[in-house]
Structure formats: C-alpha cells, structure tokens
Amino acid sequence: MEKGRFAKYKNKIFRVSNINGDNIRLVSEDLADLNNGFKEKVYSGNIKDSTNLPRLYIKEVKKKEIDEIFEVDYKARHKGHIFNLSFNASGSQFRLGTTNAELAKQNGFERTDKYYYEKIVTQDEIEVLKFTKNL
C-alpha cells in the first residue's frame, strides 16, 4: 500500500515527486528505466550516509505526455468511525489518527500533538478504505 501522488506514463505507474506548471517529475526505483530517459538521482554531498539511501531514477515530462495523474490516500473504519490511517513501509503496523478529542478518548487514543491523537492497531481490527482521486 502506498500513499501519495502517482502518474501513468507509457503504461507504467510512477510516483510523482513534483508538479510544477506543465512539468511533472516522475520517480522510479527500476534500473531499467535508465533506458527510458530517466537519470539517476544524485544525493547532496551533505548527506552523511547516502549509500543506504534508495537508488532512484528521475524524469521530467510534460503533463500532456501523461496518461493519468492521481492521488491515493487511505482511511480506516474502526468501531464504526472513520479515522486517518498511516502505516509503515512493510504494511505491518497501522496507526489511526484523529483531531476529535472526544472520539479519541472513547477509543483509547493517545495524544501525540497539541490537537492530534493516535492509536496503533492490527489490520484485523480495521477495515482499510482506499481513496483514489484524479488530479
């Protein structure tokens, strides 16, 4: 499960890192995309251990070259209520969130920010809801 902005370009889905006017920056982790005009991302010299960062490949394209641009977000239904949902990269930990203090209190959430409450749950405690919006 991935959240964020994506684009369908030449029948392949890519993460979008930037939309700037008529240009869109596509991001790939597939080395083969170097053959499709992508360039390897060069990390800044001030990053201490860039060897552990992912190898990414970037390509700037015009919006008119894109088949589709969309955003994916996830929410969760828990005990009859809809909450914000975040999860770790492996999808093994799910974190519900809300700004509704009363709802948070009723459901055993902990305050994590001035106006935000969170609770870690297992996948079998929630119904994951996927929302896709065309941009």
mmCIF file with all atom_site columns, N, CA, C and O in Angstrom, residues 37-68:
data_model
loop_
_atom_site.group_PDB
_atom_site.id
_atom_site.type_symbol
_atom_site.label_atom_id
_atom_site.label_alt_id
_atom_site.label_comp_id
_atom_site.label_asym_id
_atom_site.label_entity_id
_atom_site.label_seq_id
_atom_site.pdbx_PDB_ins_code
_atom_site.Cartn_x
_atom_site.Cartn_y
_atom_site.Cartn_z
_atom_site.occupancy
_atom_site.B_iso_or_equiv
_atom_site.pdbx_formal_charge
_atom_site.auth_seq_id
_atom_site.auth_comp_id
_atom_site.auth_asym_id
_atom_site.auth_atom_id
_atom_site.pdbx_PDB_model_num
ATOM 1   N N  . GLY A 1 37 ? 14.987 7.204  -20.570 1.00 0.00 ? 37 GLY A N  1
ATOM 2   C CA . GLY A 1 37 ? 15.220 8.631  -20.381 1.00 0.00 ? 37 GLY A CA 1
ATOM 3   C C  . GLY A 1 37 ? 15.300 9.097  -18.938 1.00 0.00 ? 37 GLY A C  1
ATOM 4   O O  . GLY A 1 37 ? 15.414 10.296 -18.681 1.00 0.00 ? 37 GLY A O  1
ATOM 5   N N  . PHE A 1 38 ? 15.234 8.183  -17.988 1.00 0.00 ? 38 PHE A N  1
ATOM 6   C CA . PHE A 1 38 ? 15.378 8.554  -16.578 1.00 0.00 ? 38 PHE A CA 1
ATOM 7   C C  . PHE A 1 38 ? 16.859 8.747  -16.267 1.00 0.00 ? 38 PHE A C  1
ATOM 8   O O  . PHE A 1 38 ? 17.715 8.123  -16.884 1.00 0.00 ? 38 PHE A O  1
ATOM 9   N N  . LYS A 1 39 ? 17.145 9.599  -15.296 1.00 0.00 ? 39 LYS A N  1
ATOM 10  C CA . LYS A 1 39 ? 18.513 9.846  -14.835 1.00 0.00 ? 39 LYS A CA 1
ATOM 11  C C  . LYS A 1 39 ? 18.593 9.461  -13.360 1.00 0.00 ? 39 LYS A C  1
ATOM 12  O O  . LYS A 1 39 ? 17.657 9.691  -12.602 1.00 0.00 ? 39 LYS A O  1
ATOM 13  N N  . GLU A 1 40 ? 19.734 8.890  -12.955 1.00 0.00 ? 40 GLU A N  1
ATOM 14  C CA . GLU A 1 40 ? 19.878 8.513  -11.555 1.00 0.00 ? 40 GLU A CA 1
ATOM 15  C C  . GLU A 1 40 ? 19.951 9.755  -10.677 1.00 0.00 ? 40 GLU A C  1
ATOM 16  O O  . GLU A 1 40 ? 20.645 10.717 -11.001 1.00 0.00 ? 40 GLU A O  1
ATOM 17  N N  . LYS A 1 41 ? 19.210 9.727  -9.564  1.00 0.00 ? 41 LYS A N  1
ATOM 18  C CA . LYS A 1 41 ? 19.222 10.838 -8.606  1.00 0.00 ? 41 LYS A CA 1
ATOM 19  C C  . LYS A 1 41 ? 20.587 10.896 -7.939  1.00 0.00 ? 41 LYS A C  1
ATOM 20  O O  . LYS A 1 41 ? 21.109 9.894  -7.475  1.00 0.00 ? 41 LYS A O  1
ATOM 21  N N  . VAL A 1 42 ? 21.142 12.095 -7.877  1.00 0.00 ? 42 VAL A N  1
ATOM 22  C CA . VAL A 1 42 ? 22.414 12.320 -7.204  1.00 0.00 ? 42 VAL A CA 1
ATOM 23  C C  . VAL A 1 42 ? 22.088 13.014 -5.890  1.00 0.00 ? 42 VAL A C  1
ATOM 24  O O  . VAL A 1 42 ? 21.500 14.102 -5.882  1.00 0.00 ? 42 VAL A O  1
ATOM 25  N N  . TYR A 1 43 ? 22.447 12.385 -4.784  1.00 0.00 ? 43 TYR A N  1
ATOM 26  C CA . TYR A 1 43 ? 22.166 12.942 -3.471  1.00 0.00 ? 43 TYR A CA 1
ATOM 27  C C  . TYR A 1 43 ? 23.176 14.027 -3.124  1.00 0.00 ? 43 TYR A C  1
ATOM 28  O O  . TYR A 1 43 ? 24.334 13.956 -3.524  1.00 0.00 ? 43 TYR A O  1
ATOM 29  N N  . SER A 1 44 ? 22.725 14.987 -2.358  1.00 0.00 ? 44 SER A N  1
ATOM 30  C CA . SER A 1 44 ? 23.552 16.101 -1.905  1.00 0.00 ? 44 SER A CA 1
ATOM 31  C C  . SER A 1 44 ? 24.761 15.587 -1.124  1.00 0.00 ? 44 SER A C  1
ATOM 32  O O  . SER A 1 44 ? 24.677 14.583 -0.417  1.00 0.00 ? 44 SER A O  1
ATOM 33  N N  . GLY A 1 45 ? 25.854 16.300 -1.209  1.00 0.00 ? 45 GLY A N  1
ATOM 34  C CA . GLY A 1 45 ? 27.075 15.921 -0.503  1.00 0.00 ? 45 GLY A CA 1
ATOM 35  C C  . GLY A 1 45 ? 26.974 16.049 1.008   1.00 0.00 ? 45 GLY A C  1
ATOM 36  O O  . GLY A 1 45 ? 27.773 15.483 1.735   1.00 0.00 ? 45 GLY A O  1
ATOM 37  N N  . ASN A 1 46 ? 25.967 16.794 1.534   1.00 0.00 ? 46 ASN A N  1
ATOM 38  C CA . ASN A 1 46 ? 25.856 16.947 2.986   1.00 0.00 ? 46 ASN A CA 1
ATOM 39  C C  . ASN A 1 46 ? 25.157 15.769 3.642   1.00 0.00 ? 46 ASN A C  1
ATOM 40  O O  . ASN A 1 46 ? 25.037 15.743 4.846   1.00 0.00 ? 46 ASN A O  1
ATOM 41  N N  . ILE A 1 47 ? 24.706 14.800 2.901   1.00 0.00 ? 47 ILE A N  1
ATOM 42  C CA . ILE A 1 47 ? 24.070 13.624 3.490   1.00 0.00 ? 47 ILE A CA 1
ATOM 43  C C  . ILE A 1 47 ? 25.178 12.676 3.932   1.00 0.00 ? 47 ILE A C  1
ATOM 44  O O  . ILE A 1 47 ? 26.015 12.266 3.124   1.00 0.00 ? 47 ILE A O  1
ATOM 45  N N  . LYS A 1 48 ? 25.169 12.335 5.231   1.00 0.00 ? 48 LYS A N  1
ATOM 46  C CA . LYS A 1 48 ? 26.262 11.537 5.805   1.00 0.00 ? 48 LYS A CA 1
ATOM 47  C C  . LYS A 1 48 ? 26.405 10.163 5.175   1.00 0.00 ? 48 LYS A C  1
ATOM 48  O O  . LYS A 1 48 ? 27.475 9.765  4.774   1.00 0.00 ? 48 LYS A O  1
ATOM 49  N N  . ASP A 1 49 ? 25.307 9.417  5.118   1.00 0.00 ? 49 ASP A N  1
ATOM 50  C CA . ASP A 1 49 ? 25.406 8.029  4.658   1.00 0.00 ? 49 ASP A CA 1
ATOM 51  C C  . ASP A 1 49 ? 24.468 7.790  3.473   1.00 0.00 ? 49 ASP A C  1
ATOM 52  O O  . ASP A 1 49 ? 23.499 7.060  3.581   1.00 0.00 ? 49 ASP A O  1
ATOM 53  N N  . SER A 1 50 ? 24.781 8.400  2.363   1.00 0.00 ? 50 SER A N  1
ATOM 54  C CA . SER A 1 50 ? 23.909 8.277  1.191   1.00 0.00 ? 50 SER A CA 1
ATOM 55  C C  . SER A 1 50 ? 23.962 6.876  0.573   1.00 0.00 ? 50 SER A C  1
ATOM 56  O O  . SER A 1 50 ? 23.112 6.535  -0.243  1.00 0.00 ? 50 SER A O  1
ATOM 57  N N  . THR A 1 51 ? 24.918 6.044  0.981   1.00 0.00 ? 51 THR A N  1
ATOM 58  C CA . THR A 1 51 ? 24.997 4.687  0.428   1.00 0.00 ? 51 THR A CA 1
ATOM 59  C C  . THR A 1 51 ? 23.805 3.831  0.855   1.00 0.00 ? 51 THR A C  1
ATOM 60  O O  . THR A 1 51 ? 23.469 2.865  0.188   1.00 0.00 ? 51 THR A O  1
ATOM 61  N N  . ASN A 1 52 ? 23.155 4.195  1.973   1.00 0.00 ? 52 ASN A N  1
ATOM 62  C CA . ASN A 1 52 ? 21.992 3.436  2.431   1.00 0.00 ? 52 ASN A CA 1
ATOM 63  C C  . ASN A 1 52 ? 20.674 3.965  1.888   1.00 0.00 ? 52 ASN A C  1
ATOM 64  O O  . ASN A 1 52 ? 19.624 3.397  2.157   1.00 0.00 ? 52 ASN A O  1
ATOM 65  N N  . LEU A 1 53 ? 20.724 5.058  1.127   1.00 0.00 ? 53 LEU A N  1
ATOM 66  C CA . LEU A 1 53 ? 19.503 5.612  0.549   1.00 0.00 ? 53 LEU A CA 1
ATOM 67  C C  . LEU A 1 53 ? 19.141 4.827  -0.716  1.00 0.00 ? 53 LEU A C  1
ATOM 68  O O  . LEU A 1 53 ? 20.011 4.258  -1.377  1.00 0.00 ? 53 LEU A O  1
ATOM 69  N N  . PRO A 1 54 ? 17.859 4.809  -1.058  1.00 0.00 ? 54 PRO A N  1
ATOM 70  C CA . PRO A 1 54 ? 17.462 4.044  -2.249  1.00 0.00 ? 54 PRO A CA 1
ATOM 71  C C  . PRO A 1 54 ? 18.017 4.654  -3.532  1.00 0.00 ? 54 PRO A C  1
ATOM 72  O O  . PRO A 1 54 ? 18.216 5.869  -3.613  1.00 0.00 ? 54 PRO A O  1
ATOM 73  N N  . ARG A 1 55 ? 18.269 3.806  -4.492  1.00 0.00 ? 55 ARG A N  1
ATOM 74  C CA . ARG A 1 55 ? 18.675 4.295  -5.815  1.00 0.00 ? 55 ARG A CA 1
ATOM 75  C C  . ARG A 1 55 ? 17.399 4.685  -6.543  1.00 0.00 ? 55 ARG A C  1
ATOM 76  O O  . ARG A 1 55 ? 16.531 3.850  -6.785  1.00 0.00 ? 55 ARG A O  1
ATOM 77  N N  . LEU A 1 56 ? 17.290 5.971  -6.867  1.00 0.00 ? 56 LEU A N  1
ATOM 78  C CA . LEU A 1 56 ? 16.102 6.487  -7.526  1.00 0.00 ? 56 LEU A CA 1
ATOM 79  C C  . LEU A 1 56 ? 16.469 7.021  -8.898  1.00 0.00 ? 56 LEU A C  1
ATOM 80  O O  . LEU A 1 56 ? 17.590 7.495  -9.118  1.00 0.00 ? 56 LEU A O  1
ATOM 81  N N  . TYR A 1 57 ? 15.498 6.968  -9.797  1.00 0.00 ? 57 TYR A N  1
ATOM 82  C CA . TYR A 1 57 ? 15.684 7.428  -11.159 1.00 0.00 ? 57 TYR A CA 1
ATOM 83  C C  . TYR A 1 57 ? 14.575 8.440  -11.445 1.00 0.00 ? 57 TYR A C  1
ATOM 84  O O  . TYR A 1 57 ? 13.407 8.191  -11.158 1.00 0.00 ? 57 TYR A O  1
ATOM 85  N N  . ILE A 1 58 ? 14.960 9.587  -12.001 1.00 0.00 ? 58 ILE A N  1
ATOM 86  C CA . ILE A 1 58 ? 14.072 10.731 -12.146 1.00 0.00 ? 58 ILE A CA 1
ATOM 87  C C  . ILE A 1 58 ? 13.937 11.092 -13.621 1.00 0.00 ? 58 ILE A C  1
ATOM 88  O O  . ILE A 1 58 ? 14.901 11.034 -14.382 1.00 0.00 ? 58 ILE A O  1
ATOM 89  N N  . LYS A 1 59 ? 12.712 11.511 -13.977 1.00 0.00 ? 59 LYS A N  1
ATOM 90  C CA . LYS A 1 59 ? 12.497 12.021 -15.328 1.00 0.00 ? 59 LYS A CA 1
ATOM 91  C C  . LYS A 1 59 ? 11.459 13.130 -15.269 1.00 0.00 ? 59 LYS A C  1
ATOM 92  O O  . LYS A 1 59 ? 10.412 12.968 -14.647 1.00 0.00 ? 59 LYS A O  1
ATOM 93  N N  . GLU A 1 60 ? 11.766 14.256 -15.910 1.00 0.00 ? 60 GLU A N  1
ATOM 94  C CA . GLU A 1 60 ? 10.820 15.364 -16.035 1.00 0.00 ? 60 GLU A CA 1
ATOM 95  C C  . GLU A 1 60 ? 10.092 15.190 -17.364 1.00 0.00 ? 60 GLU A C  1
ATOM 96  O O  . GLU A 1 60 ? 10.729 15.005 -18.404 1.00 0.00 ? 60 GLU A O  1
ATOM 97  N N  . VAL A 1 61 ? 8.756  15.232 -17.309 1.00 0.00 ? 61 VAL A N  1
ATOM 98  C CA . VAL A 1 61 ? 7.955  15.120 -18.529 1.00 0.00 ? 61 VAL A CA 1
ATOM 99  C C  . VAL A 1 61 ? 6.899  16.216 -18.539 1.00 0.00 ? 61 VAL A C  1
ATOM 100 O O  . VAL A 1 61 ? 6.570  16.792 -17.500 1.00 0.00 ? 61 VAL A O  1
ATOM 101 N N  . LYS A 1 62 ? 6.358  16.480 -19.695 1.00 0.00 ? 62 LYS A N  1
ATOM 102 C CA . LYS A 1 62 ? 5.264  17.436 -19.839 1.00 0.00 ? 62 LYS A CA 1
ATOM 103 C C  . LYS A 1 62 ? 3.956  16.759 -19.435 1.00 0.00 ? 62 LYS A C  1
ATOM 104 O O  . LYS A 1 62 ? 3.777  15.564 -19.687 1.00 0.00 ? 62 LYS A O  1
ATOM 105 N N  . LYS A 1 63 ? 3.061  17.523 -18.832 1.00 0.00 ? 63 LYS A N  1
ATOM 106 C CA . LYS A 1 63 ? 1.770  16.976 -18.406 1.00 0.00 ? 63 LYS A CA 1
ATOM 107 C C  . LYS A 1 63 ? 1.039  16.305 -19.560 1.00 0.00 ? 63 LYS A C  1
ATOM 108 O O  . LYS A 1 63 ? 0.401  15.272 -19.376 1.00 0.00 ? 63 LYS A O  1
ATOM 109 N N  . LYS A 1 64 ? 1.142  16.871 -20.748 1.00 0.00 ? 64 LYS A N  1
ATOM 110 C CA . LYS A 1 64 ? 0.408  16.325 -21.890 1.00 0.00 ? 64 LYS A CA 1
ATOM 111 C C  . LYS A 1 64 ? 0.905  14.931 -22.286 1.00 0.00 ? 64 LYS A C  1
ATOM 112 O O  . LYS A 1 64 ? 0.217  14.196 -22.977 1.00 0.00 ? 64 LYS A O  1
ATOM 113 N N  . GLU A 1 65 ? 2.096  14.529 -21.821 1.00 0.00 ? 65 GLU A N  1
ATOM 114 C CA . GLU A 1 65 ? 2.629  13.195 -22.107 1.00 0.00 ? 65 GLU A CA 1
ATOM 115 C C  . GLU A 1 65 ? 2.098  12.137 -21.134 1.00 0.00 ? 65 GLU A C  1
ATOM 116 O O  . GLU A 1 65 ? 2.281  10.950 -21.357 1.00 0.00 ? 65 GLU A O  1
ATOM 117 N N  . ILE A 1 66 ? 1.458  12.575 -20.059 1.00 0.00 ? 66 ILE A N  1
ATOM 118 C CA . ILE A 1 66 ? 0.966  11.688 -19.003 1.00 0.00 ? 66 ILE A CA 1
ATOM 119 C C  . ILE A 1 66 ? -0.432 11.194 -19.364 1.00 0.00 ? 66 ILE A C  1
ATOM 120 O O  . ILE A 1 66 ? -1.280 11.969 -19.778 1.00 0.00 ? 66 ILE A O  1
ATOM 121 N N  . ASP A 1 67 ? -0.662 9.896  -19.155 1.00 0.00 ? 67 ASP A N  1
ATOM 122 C CA . ASP A 1 67 ? -1.991 9.332  -19.407 1.00 0.00 ? 67 ASP A CA 1
ATOM 123 C C  . ASP A 1 67 ? -2.960 9.677  -18.288 1.00 0.00 ? 67 ASP A C  1
ATOM 124 O O  . ASP A 1 67 ? -4.140 9.908  -18.525 1.00 0.00 ? 67 ASP A O  1
ATOM 125 N N  . GLU A 1 68 ? -2.453 9.702  -17.045 1.00 0.00 ? 68 GLU A N  1
ATOM 126 C CA . GLU A 1 68 ? -3.321 9.925  -15.893 1.00 0.00 ? 68 GLU A CA 1
ATOM 127 C C  . GLU A 1 68 ? -2.465 10.369 -14.703 1.00 0.00 ? 68 GLU A C  1
ATOM 128 O O  . GLU A 1 68 ? -1.361 9.867  -14.510 1.00 0.00 ? 68 GLU A O  1
#
